[in-house]
Every structure is written in structure tokens, then in C-alpha cells.
mmCIF file of C-alpha atoms in Angstrom:
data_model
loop_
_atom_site.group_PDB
_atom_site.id
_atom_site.type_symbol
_atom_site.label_atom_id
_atom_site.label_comp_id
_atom_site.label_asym_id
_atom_site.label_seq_id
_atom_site.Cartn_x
_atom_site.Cartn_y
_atom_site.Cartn_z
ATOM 1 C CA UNK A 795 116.745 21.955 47.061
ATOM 2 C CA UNK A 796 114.415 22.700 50.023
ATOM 3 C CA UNK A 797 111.724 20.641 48.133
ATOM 4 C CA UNK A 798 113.972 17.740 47.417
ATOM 5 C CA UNK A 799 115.266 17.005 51.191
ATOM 6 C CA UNK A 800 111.244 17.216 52.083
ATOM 7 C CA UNK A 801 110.845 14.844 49.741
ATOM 8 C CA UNK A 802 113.691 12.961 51.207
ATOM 9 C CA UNK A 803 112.400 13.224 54.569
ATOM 10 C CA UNK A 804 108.882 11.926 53.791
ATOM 11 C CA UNK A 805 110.162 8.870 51.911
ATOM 12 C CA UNK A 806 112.663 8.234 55.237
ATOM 13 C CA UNK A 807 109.361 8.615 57.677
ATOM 14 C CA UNK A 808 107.604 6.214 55.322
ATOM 15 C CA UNK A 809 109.979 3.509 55.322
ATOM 16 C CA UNK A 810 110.309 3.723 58.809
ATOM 17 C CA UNK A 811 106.469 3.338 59.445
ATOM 18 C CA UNK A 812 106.433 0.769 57.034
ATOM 19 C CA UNK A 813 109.220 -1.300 59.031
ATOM 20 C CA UNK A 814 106.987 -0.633 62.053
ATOM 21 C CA UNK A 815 104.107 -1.971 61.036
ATOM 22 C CA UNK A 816 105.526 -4.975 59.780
ATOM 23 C CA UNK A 817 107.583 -5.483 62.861
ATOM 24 C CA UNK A 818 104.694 -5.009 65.025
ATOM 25 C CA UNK A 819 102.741 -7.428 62.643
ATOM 26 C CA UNK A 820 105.115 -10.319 62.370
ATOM 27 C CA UNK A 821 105.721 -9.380 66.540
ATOM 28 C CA UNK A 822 101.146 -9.871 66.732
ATOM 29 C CA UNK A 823 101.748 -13.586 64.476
ATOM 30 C CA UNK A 824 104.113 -14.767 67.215
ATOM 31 C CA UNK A 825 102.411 -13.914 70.156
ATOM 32 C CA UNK A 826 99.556 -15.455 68.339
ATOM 33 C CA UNK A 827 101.195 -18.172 67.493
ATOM 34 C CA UNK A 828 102.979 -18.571 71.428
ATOM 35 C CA UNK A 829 99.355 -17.938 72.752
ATOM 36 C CA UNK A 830 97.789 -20.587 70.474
ATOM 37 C CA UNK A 831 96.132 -23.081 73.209
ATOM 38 C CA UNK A 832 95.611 -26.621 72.579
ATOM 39 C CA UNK A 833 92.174 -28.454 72.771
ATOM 40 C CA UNK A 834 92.948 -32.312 74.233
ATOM 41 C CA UNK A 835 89.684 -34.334 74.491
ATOM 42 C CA UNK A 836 89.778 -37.179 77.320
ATOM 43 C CA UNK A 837 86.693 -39.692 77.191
ATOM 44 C CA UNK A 838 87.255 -42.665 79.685
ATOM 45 C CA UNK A 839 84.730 -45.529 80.092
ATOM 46 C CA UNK A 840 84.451 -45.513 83.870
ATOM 47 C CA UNK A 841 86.514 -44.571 86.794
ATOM 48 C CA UNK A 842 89.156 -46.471 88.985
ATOM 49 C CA UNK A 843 92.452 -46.634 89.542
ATOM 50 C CA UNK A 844 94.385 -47.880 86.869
ATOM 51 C CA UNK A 845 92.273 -45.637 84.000
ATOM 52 C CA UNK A 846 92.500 -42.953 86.232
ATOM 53 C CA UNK A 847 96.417 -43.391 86.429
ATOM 54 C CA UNK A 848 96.624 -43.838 82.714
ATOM 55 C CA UNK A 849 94.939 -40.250 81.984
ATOM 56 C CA UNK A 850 97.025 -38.433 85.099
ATOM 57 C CA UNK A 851 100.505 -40.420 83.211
ATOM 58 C CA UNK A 852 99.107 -38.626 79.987
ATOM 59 C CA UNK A 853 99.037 -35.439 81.204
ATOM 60 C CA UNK A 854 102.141 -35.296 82.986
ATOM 61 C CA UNK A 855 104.012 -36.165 79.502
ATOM 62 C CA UNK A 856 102.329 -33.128 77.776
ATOM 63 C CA UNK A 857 102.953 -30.974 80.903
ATOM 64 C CA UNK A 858 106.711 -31.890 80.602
ATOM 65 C CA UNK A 859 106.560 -31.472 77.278
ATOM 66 C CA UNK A 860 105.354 -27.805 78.281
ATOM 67 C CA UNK A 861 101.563 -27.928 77.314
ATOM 68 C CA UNK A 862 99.934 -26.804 80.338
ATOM 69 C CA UNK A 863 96.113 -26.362 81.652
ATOM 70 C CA UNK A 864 95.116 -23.303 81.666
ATOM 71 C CA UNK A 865 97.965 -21.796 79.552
ATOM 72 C CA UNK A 866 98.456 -23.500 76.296
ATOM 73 C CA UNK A 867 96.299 -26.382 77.294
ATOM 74 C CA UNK A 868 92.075 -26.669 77.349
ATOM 75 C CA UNK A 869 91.403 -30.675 78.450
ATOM 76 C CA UNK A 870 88.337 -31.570 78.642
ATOM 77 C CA UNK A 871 87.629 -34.695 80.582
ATOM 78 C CA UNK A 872 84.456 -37.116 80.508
ATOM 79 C CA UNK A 873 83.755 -40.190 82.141
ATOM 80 C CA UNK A 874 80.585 -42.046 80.773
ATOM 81 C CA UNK A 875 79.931 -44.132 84.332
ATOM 82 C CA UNK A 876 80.176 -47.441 82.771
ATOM 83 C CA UNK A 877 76.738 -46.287 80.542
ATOM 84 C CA UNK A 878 77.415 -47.379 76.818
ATOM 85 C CA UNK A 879 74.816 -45.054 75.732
ATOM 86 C CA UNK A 880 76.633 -42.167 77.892
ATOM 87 C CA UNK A 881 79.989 -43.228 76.546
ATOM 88 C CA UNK A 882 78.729 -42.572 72.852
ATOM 89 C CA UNK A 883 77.142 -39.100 73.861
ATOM 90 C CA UNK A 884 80.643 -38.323 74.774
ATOM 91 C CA UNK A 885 81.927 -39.072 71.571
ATOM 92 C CA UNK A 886 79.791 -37.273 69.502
ATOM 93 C CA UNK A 887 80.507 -33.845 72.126
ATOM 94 C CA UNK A 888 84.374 -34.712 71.754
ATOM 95 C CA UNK A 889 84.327 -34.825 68.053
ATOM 96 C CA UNK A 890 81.448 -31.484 67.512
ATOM 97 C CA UNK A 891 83.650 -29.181 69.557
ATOM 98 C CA UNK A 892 86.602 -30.010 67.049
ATOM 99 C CA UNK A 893 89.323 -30.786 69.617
ATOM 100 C CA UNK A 894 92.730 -30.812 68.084
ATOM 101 C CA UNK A 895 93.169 -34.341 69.337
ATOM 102 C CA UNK A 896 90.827 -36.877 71.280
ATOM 103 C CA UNK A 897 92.147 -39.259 74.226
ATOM 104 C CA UNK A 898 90.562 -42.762 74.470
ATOM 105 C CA UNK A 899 91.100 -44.243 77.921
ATOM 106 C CA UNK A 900 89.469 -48.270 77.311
ATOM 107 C CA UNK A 901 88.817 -50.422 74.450
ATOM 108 C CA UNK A 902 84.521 -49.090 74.139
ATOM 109 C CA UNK A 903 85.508 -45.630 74.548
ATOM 110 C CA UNK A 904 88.448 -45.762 71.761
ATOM 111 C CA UNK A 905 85.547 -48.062 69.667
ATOM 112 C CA UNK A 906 83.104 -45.145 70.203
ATOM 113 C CA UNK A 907 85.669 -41.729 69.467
ATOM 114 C CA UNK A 908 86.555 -43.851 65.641
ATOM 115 C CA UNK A 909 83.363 -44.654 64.725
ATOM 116 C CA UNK A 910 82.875 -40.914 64.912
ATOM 117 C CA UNK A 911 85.421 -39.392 62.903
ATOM 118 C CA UNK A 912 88.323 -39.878 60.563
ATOM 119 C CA UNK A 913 89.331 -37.118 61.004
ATOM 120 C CA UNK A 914 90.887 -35.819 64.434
ATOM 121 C CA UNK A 915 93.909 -37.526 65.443
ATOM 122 C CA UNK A 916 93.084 -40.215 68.059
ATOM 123 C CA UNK A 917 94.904 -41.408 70.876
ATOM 124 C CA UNK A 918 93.852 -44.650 72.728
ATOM 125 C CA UNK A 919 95.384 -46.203 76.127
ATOM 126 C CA UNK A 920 94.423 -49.557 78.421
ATOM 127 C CA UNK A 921 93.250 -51.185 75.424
ATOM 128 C CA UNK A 922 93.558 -55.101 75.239
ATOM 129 C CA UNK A 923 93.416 -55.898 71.667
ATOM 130 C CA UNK A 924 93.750 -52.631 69.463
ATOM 131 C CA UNK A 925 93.689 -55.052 66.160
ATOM 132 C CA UNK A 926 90.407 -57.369 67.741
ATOM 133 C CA UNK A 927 88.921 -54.134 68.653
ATOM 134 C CA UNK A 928 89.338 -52.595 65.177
ATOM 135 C CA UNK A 929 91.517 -49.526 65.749
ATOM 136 C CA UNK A 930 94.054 -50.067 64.166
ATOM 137 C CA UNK A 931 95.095 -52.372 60.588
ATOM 138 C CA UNK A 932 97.969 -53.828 62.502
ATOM 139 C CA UNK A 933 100.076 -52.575 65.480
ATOM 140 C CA UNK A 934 103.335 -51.945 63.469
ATOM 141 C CA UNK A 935 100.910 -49.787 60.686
ATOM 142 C CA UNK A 936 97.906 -48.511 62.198
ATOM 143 C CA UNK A 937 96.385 -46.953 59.728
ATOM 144 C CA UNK A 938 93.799 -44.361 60.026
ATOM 145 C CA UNK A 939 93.787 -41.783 62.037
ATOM 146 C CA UNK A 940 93.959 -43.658 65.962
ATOM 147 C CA UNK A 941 96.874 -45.100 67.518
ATOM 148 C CA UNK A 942 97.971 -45.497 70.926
ATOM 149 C CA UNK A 943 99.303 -47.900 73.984
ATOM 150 C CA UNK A 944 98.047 -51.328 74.845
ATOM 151 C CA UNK A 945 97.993 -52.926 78.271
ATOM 152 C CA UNK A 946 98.578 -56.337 77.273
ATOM 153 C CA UNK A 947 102.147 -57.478 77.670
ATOM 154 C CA UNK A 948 102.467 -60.832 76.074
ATOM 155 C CA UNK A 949 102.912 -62.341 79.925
ATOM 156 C CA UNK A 950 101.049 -60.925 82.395
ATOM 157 C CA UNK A 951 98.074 -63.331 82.208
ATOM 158 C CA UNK A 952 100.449 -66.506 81.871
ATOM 159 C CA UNK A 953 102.334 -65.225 84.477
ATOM 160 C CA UNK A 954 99.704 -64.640 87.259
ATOM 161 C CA UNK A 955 98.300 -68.094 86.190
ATOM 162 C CA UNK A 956 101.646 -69.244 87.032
ATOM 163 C CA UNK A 957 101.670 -67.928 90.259
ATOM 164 C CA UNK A 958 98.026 -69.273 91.180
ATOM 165 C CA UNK A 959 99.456 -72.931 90.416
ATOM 166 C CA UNK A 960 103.048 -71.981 92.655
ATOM 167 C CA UNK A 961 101.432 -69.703 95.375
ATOM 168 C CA UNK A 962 97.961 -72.271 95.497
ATOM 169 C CA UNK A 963 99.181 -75.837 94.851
ATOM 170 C CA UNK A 964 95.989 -77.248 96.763
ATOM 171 C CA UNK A 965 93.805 -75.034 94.255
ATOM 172 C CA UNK A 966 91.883 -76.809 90.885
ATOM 173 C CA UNK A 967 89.420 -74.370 90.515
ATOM 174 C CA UNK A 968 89.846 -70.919 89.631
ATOM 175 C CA UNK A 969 86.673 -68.189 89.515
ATOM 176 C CA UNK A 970 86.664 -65.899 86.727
ATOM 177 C CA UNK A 971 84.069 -62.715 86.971
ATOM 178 C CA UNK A 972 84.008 -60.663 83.528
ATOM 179 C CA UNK A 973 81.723 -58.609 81.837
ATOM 180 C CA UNK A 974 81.451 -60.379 78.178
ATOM 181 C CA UNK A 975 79.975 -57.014 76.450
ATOM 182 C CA UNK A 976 83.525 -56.218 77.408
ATOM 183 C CA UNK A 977 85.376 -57.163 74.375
ATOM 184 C CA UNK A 978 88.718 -56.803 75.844
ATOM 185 C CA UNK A 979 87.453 -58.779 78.876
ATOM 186 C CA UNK A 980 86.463 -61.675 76.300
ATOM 187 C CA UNK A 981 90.013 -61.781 75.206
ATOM 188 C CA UNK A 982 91.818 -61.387 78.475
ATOM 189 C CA UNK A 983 89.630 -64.445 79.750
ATOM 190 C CA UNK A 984 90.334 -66.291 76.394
ATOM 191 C CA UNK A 985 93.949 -66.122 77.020
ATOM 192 C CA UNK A 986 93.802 -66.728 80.540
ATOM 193 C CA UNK A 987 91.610 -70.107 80.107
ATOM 194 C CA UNK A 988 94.225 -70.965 77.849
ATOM 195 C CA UNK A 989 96.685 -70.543 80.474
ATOM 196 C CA UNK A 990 94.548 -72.117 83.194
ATOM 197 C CA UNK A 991 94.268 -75.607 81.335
ATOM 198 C CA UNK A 992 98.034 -75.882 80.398
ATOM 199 C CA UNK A 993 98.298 -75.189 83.928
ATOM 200 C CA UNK A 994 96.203 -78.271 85.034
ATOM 201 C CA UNK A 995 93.645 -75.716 86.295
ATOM 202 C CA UNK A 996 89.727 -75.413 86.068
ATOM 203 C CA UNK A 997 88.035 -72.237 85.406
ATOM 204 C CA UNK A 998 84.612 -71.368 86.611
ATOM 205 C CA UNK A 999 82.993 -68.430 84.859
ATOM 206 C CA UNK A 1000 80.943 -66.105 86.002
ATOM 207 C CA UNK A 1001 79.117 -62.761 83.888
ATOM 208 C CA UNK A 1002 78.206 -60.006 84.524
ATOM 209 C CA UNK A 1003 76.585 -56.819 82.663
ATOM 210 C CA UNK A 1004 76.990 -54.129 85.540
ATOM 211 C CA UNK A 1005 79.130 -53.426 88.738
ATOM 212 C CA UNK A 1006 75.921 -53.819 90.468
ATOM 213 C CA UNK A 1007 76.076 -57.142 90.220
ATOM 214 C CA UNK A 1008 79.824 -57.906 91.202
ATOM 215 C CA UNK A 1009 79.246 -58.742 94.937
ATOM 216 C CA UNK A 1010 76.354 -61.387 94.076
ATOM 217 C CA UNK A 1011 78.619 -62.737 91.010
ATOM 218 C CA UNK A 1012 81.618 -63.095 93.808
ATOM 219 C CA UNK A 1013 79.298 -64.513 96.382
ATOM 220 C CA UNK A 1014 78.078 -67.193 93.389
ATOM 221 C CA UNK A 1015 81.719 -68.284 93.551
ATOM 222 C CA UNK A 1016 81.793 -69.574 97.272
ATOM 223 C CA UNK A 1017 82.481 -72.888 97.328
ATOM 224 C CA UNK A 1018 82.767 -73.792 93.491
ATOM 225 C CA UNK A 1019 86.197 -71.760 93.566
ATOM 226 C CA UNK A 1020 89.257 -72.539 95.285
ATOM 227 C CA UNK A 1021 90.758 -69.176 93.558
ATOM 228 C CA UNK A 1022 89.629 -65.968 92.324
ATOM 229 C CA UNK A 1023 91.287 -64.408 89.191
ATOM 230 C CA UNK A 1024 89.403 -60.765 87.779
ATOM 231 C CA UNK A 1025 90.753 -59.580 84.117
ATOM 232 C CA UNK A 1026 91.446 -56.573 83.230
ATOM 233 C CA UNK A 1027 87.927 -56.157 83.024
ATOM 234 C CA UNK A 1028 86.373 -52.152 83.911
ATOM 235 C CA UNK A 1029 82.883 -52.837 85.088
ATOM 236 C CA UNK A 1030 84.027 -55.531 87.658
ATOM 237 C CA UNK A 1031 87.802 -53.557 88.390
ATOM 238 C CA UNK A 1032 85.091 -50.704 89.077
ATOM 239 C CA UNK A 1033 83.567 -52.476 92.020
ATOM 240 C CA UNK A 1034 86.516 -54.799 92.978
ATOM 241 C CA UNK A 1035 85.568 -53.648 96.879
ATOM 242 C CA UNK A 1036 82.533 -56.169 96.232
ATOM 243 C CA UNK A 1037 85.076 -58.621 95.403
ATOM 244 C CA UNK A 1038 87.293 -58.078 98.102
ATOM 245 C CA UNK A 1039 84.978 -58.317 100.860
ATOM 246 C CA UNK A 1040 83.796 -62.060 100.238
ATOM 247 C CA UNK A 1041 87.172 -62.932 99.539
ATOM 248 C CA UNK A 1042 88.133 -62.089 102.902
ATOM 249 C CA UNK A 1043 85.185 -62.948 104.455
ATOM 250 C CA UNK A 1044 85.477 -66.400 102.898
ATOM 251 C CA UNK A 1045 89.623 -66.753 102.779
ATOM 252 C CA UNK A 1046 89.193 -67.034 99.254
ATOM 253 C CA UNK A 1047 92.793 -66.004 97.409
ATOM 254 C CA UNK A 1048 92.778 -63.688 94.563
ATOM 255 C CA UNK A 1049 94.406 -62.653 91.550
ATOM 256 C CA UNK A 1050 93.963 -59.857 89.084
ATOM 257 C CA UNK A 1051 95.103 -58.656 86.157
ATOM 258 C CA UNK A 1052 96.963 -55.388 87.207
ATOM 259 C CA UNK A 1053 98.674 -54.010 89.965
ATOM 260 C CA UNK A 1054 96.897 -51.206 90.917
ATOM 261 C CA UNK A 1055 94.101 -53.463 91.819
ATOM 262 C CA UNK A 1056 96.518 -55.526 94.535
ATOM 263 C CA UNK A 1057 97.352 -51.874 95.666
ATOM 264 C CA UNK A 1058 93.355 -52.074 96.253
ATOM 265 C CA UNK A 1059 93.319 -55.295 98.287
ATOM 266 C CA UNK A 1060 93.663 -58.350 96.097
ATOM 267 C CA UNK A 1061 96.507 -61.072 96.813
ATOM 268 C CA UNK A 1062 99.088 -60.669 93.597
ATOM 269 C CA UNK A 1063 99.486 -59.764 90.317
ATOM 270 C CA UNK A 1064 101.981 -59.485 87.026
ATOM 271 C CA UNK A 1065 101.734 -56.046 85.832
ATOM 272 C CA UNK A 1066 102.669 -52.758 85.465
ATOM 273 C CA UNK A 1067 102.484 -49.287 86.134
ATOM 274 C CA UNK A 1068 99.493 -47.672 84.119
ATOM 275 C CA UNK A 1069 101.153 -44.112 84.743
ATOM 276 C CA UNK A 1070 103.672 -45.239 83.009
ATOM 277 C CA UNK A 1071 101.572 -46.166 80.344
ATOM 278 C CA UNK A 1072 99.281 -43.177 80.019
ATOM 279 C CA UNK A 1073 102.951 -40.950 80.129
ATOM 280 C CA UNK A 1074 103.888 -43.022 76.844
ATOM 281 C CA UNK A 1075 100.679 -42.109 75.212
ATOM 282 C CA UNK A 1076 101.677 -38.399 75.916
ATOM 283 C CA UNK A 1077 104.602 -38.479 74.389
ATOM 284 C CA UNK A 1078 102.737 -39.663 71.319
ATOM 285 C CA UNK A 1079 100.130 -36.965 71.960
ATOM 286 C CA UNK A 1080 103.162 -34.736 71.694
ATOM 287 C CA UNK A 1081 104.466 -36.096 68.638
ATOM 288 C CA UNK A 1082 101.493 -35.387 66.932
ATOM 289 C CA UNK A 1083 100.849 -32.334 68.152
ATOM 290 C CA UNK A 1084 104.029 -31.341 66.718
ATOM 291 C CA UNK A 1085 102.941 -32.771 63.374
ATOM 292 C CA UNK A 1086 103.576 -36.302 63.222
ATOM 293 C CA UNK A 1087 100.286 -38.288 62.052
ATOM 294 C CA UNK A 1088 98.972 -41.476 63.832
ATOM 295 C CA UNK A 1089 99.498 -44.040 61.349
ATOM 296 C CA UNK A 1090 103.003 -43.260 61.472
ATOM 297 C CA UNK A 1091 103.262 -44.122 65.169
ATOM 298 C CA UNK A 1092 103.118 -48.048 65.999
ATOM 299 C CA UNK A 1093 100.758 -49.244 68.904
ATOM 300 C CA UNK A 1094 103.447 -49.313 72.165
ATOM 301 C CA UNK A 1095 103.237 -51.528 74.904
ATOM 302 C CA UNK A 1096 104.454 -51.645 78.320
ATOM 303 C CA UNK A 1097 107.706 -52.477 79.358
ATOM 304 C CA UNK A 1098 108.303 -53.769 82.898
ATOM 305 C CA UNK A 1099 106.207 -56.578 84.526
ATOM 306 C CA UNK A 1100 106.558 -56.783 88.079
ATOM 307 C CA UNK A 1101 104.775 -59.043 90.467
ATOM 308 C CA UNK A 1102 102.636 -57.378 92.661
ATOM 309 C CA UNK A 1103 101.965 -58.552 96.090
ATOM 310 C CA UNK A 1104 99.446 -57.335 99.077
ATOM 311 C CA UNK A 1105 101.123 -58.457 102.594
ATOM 312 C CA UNK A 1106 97.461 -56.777 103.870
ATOM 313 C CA UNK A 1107 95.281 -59.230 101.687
ATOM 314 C CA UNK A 1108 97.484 -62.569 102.085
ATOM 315 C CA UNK A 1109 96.451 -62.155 106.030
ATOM 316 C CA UNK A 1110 93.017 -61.310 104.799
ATOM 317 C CA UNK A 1111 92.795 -64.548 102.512
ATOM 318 C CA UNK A 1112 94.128 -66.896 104.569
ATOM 319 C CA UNK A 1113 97.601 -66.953 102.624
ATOM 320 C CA UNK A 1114 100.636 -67.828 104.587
ATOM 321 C CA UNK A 1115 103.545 -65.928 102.214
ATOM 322 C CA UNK A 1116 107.059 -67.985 102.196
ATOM 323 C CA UNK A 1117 110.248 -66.085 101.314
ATOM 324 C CA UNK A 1118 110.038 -67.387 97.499
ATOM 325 C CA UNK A 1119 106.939 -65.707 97.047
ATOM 326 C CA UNK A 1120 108.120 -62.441 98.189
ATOM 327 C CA UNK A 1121 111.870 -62.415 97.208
ATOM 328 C CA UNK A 1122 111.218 -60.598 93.570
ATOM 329 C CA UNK A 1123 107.745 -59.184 94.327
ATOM 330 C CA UNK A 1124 106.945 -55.594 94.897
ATOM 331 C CA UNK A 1125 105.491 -55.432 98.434
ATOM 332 C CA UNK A 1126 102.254 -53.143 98.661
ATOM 333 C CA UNK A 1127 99.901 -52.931 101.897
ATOM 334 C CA UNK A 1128 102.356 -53.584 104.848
#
């Protein structure tokens, strides 16, 4: 009998140390699996303000979306300074340490990241022409492994032309400066010459291959230009100060192709917000991250187009502003 409740006794101690250990192992797999941090990849072609928005909207959506730096979060950021051969460095680092997911901020950063895998999901943002720039298959069906946000809404450039030929009715001439190894600079400018001759309105190019050169290319425009409209284009938006300063030196008016750049000192623009844009990739980034793959996300695009106007820079430019400029604009540098 004695024998029998031992036996008892030893089966009830194993059981029960059997239950613990598999409590305190399925207890080790969730904190694991709480603990688990996320690596996020960021490359972005050069700085200024409207990338740099896009990748600080980004974040915020994964931080709301409770993926934190430094707790279940490792970003890691690069910026290639406008150096093509720097931008594909960063590409090659991004896809060797295996992120979980890679960030493209600009059409030759995104062009670099997928020529380097097919592997890791890809996110892209500020990217004119995701189909042009072969990204993506089509914008509805991406295919692949890369989708993302584009900043093109389909009237921002034939708006601000617009607005050149109602704000500027003396003005026939308008300056372009683009990069044209920019391949979404070669579209914005195709689509905004397009918009400048149904307008009635001239366009005088001028290229460029580095910010370097921006100031000289803007100086080049003084008296052939009645106008001055910059793209969406990085290298010059990355030096727009050069443009800025002959345009007020010389009360030349001009127009760009995003707001954050009349927040800057240019006259006006149609756009957007490009945090609001880089906080729509996020949620995609979180989508994904939850297990969703990137063809089965369609490219997004913005959604509000405001006009953007700089009180500052119309006194700068020589631009006397009426009350039907203003009366639907969003007012920056009063």
C-alpha cells in the first residue's frame, strides 16, 4: 500500500513538472515572439523637405500602429547625397543585412532596392511614374514584390500651369530647370509642356546633372523667362535656395511642383502634403508586416490638392496678390 501511494506521488510530481515546463516553454515562445523586433530599411535619394516628410509620415504610421524604435523597431536610414553610385551601395547594404522590409523614398532609389532582390517586400514613396519606372506591372496589380505611393495626382501639374496663365497673364515664357537622368523629372516636364502649350505658353528648358549647377542653370534663365516652373525634380528641389535667390533678385515669379517647396520660398503651387503620403505608405508597411504581400496592395495616390501660396515670395517676386488668388489658397510665409 505504502509502495503504491509513492508511486502515486511520483507520477503526481511528474505531471506537475511536466505542466511546468511546458508552461514556462510556451510562456519563453511568447515573450519571444512579443520581443521579436522588426528590421525596416529606409534608402532615400537625397535630402529635402518633401522626401524628408515622406519618411517622418512613414514612421509615424508604424509608430501608431505600435512598432517603435528601439523596442520592436531597428530602422536603418541612408541617404545616398544625390550620388547614383552611392545610392546603389545602399541597396546592395539594405538587401545583405536581410531587412524584413526595405523603404524606397524616390523613383532611382526604388529602381536601385528591385534590381537587387525579389525577394524582400518593397515599399516605394514620391515616385512619379511607378509603371514608366518599372516597379510595378500596373498600379491596380503590381506584381512582384514592390509596391507603394505615388506623388503624381492626375492635376497638380495642369493645375499650377493654370495658375501661371491666371496669376501671370503678361507671361509667354515659362523656365523649366530639370535634371533629365531624372526619369521622373522627364515625365513631370513631359506632362507639364503638354500643359504649357494648351495653355498658349512657351517653355524654355534648361538641364542639369547636379545641384551644383542649379544657381548658374537659374541665372541662364534671366531674361529668356518671364516665369519659373521646377518639377518635382530632387537634384534641383535639393538646391531650390539657388533658385530662389535669382528669382528674387530678378522679380522673376515661380512655380513648383509641391508645396513644401512654396513653404521654402517659391510663389505657388498645387499639391499636397508628403507626410501624408509617407503615413499611407506605413500603413501598407503595416499591412505587410502583418502578412499581406505587395502585389496584393495597389499603388495609392494622394488625395487632397491644395494650392499653395507664399505671401513672403509674392513680395519677393514682384507679385501683387488680388483676393481671387488667395481666396482658396493655403497661405504659408506671412
Amino acid at each position: 500500500m505504502k509502495k503504491s501511494l509513492a508511486l502515486l506521488l511520483c507520477g503526481v510530481l511528474l505531471l506537475l513538472s511536466a505542466c511546468g515546463a511546458g508552461s514556462k516553454e510556451a510562456g519563453g515562445e511568447e515573450k519571444e515572439k512579443k520581443e521579436k523586433v522588426v528590421k525596416i530599411g529606409i534608402t532615400q535619394i537625397v535630402e529635402h523637405p518633401s522626401l524628408d516628410a515622406a519618411r517622418e509620415g512613414f514612421i509615424a504610421a508604424l509608430k501608431d500602429a505600435g512598432y517603435e524604435e528601439g523596442k520592436n523597431l531597428k530602422l536603418d536610414y541612408q541617404n545616398a547625397q544625390g550620388d547614383m553610385n552611392n545610392n546603389m551601395s545602399i541597396a546592395q547594404k539594405l538587401v545583405a543585412d536581410k531587412n524584413d522590409l526595405i523603404l524606397a523614398i524616390a523613383t532611382p532609389s526604388a529602381q536601385a532596392v528591385v534590381k537587387q532582390t525579389k525577394d524582400i517586400p518593397i515599399l516605394f514613396t514620391a515616385i512619379t511614374d511607378p509603371v514608366g519606372a518599372e516597379l510595378v506591372q500596373s498600379l491596380e496589380k503590381p506584381g512582384g514584390n514592390a509596391t507603394g505611393t505615388s506623388d503624381t495626382h492626375p492635376d497638380a501639374i495642369k493645375n499650377t500651369i493654370a495658375a501661371i496663365k491666371s496669376f501671370i497673364p503678361d507671361a509667354k515664357k515659362v523656365g523649366i530647370i530639370y535634371n533629365n537622368g531624372e526619369p521622373n523629372s522627364v515625365v513631370n516636364v513631359k506632362h507639364a509642356k503638354s500643359a504649357l502649350e494648351a495653355a498658349g505658353l512657351e517653355a524654355v528648358e534648361t538641364t542639369i546633372t547636379a545641384s551644383t549647377e542649379v544657381k548658374q542653370a537659374a541665372e541662364s534663365m534671366v531674361g529668356r523667362a518671364d516665369v519659373l516652373y521646377i518639377p518635382k525634380d530632387n537634384t534641383v528641389v535639393s538646391a531650390l535656395e539657388s533658385v530662389i535667390t535669382v528669382a528674387n533678385a530678378q522679380d522673376i515669379p515661380t512655380f513648383v511642383g509641391e508645396g513644401d517647396s512654396v513653404k521654402r520660398g517659391t510663389f505657388a503651387s498645387y499639391g499636397f502634403d508628403y507626410h501624408d503620403l509617407g503615413y499611407s505608405t506605413g500603413k501598407m508597411a503595416v499591412e505587410i508586416l502583418k502578412g499581406k504581400k505587395p502585389n496584393e496592395i495597389p499603388v495609392g495616390f494622394p488625395e487632397n490638392l491644395e494650392l499653395f501660396i507664399n505671401k513672403k515670395a509674392a513680395k519677393e517676386e514682384g507679385i501683387t496678390l488680388t483676393e481671387e488668388m488667395l481666396k482658396n489658397a493655403k497661405i504659408v510665409g506671412e
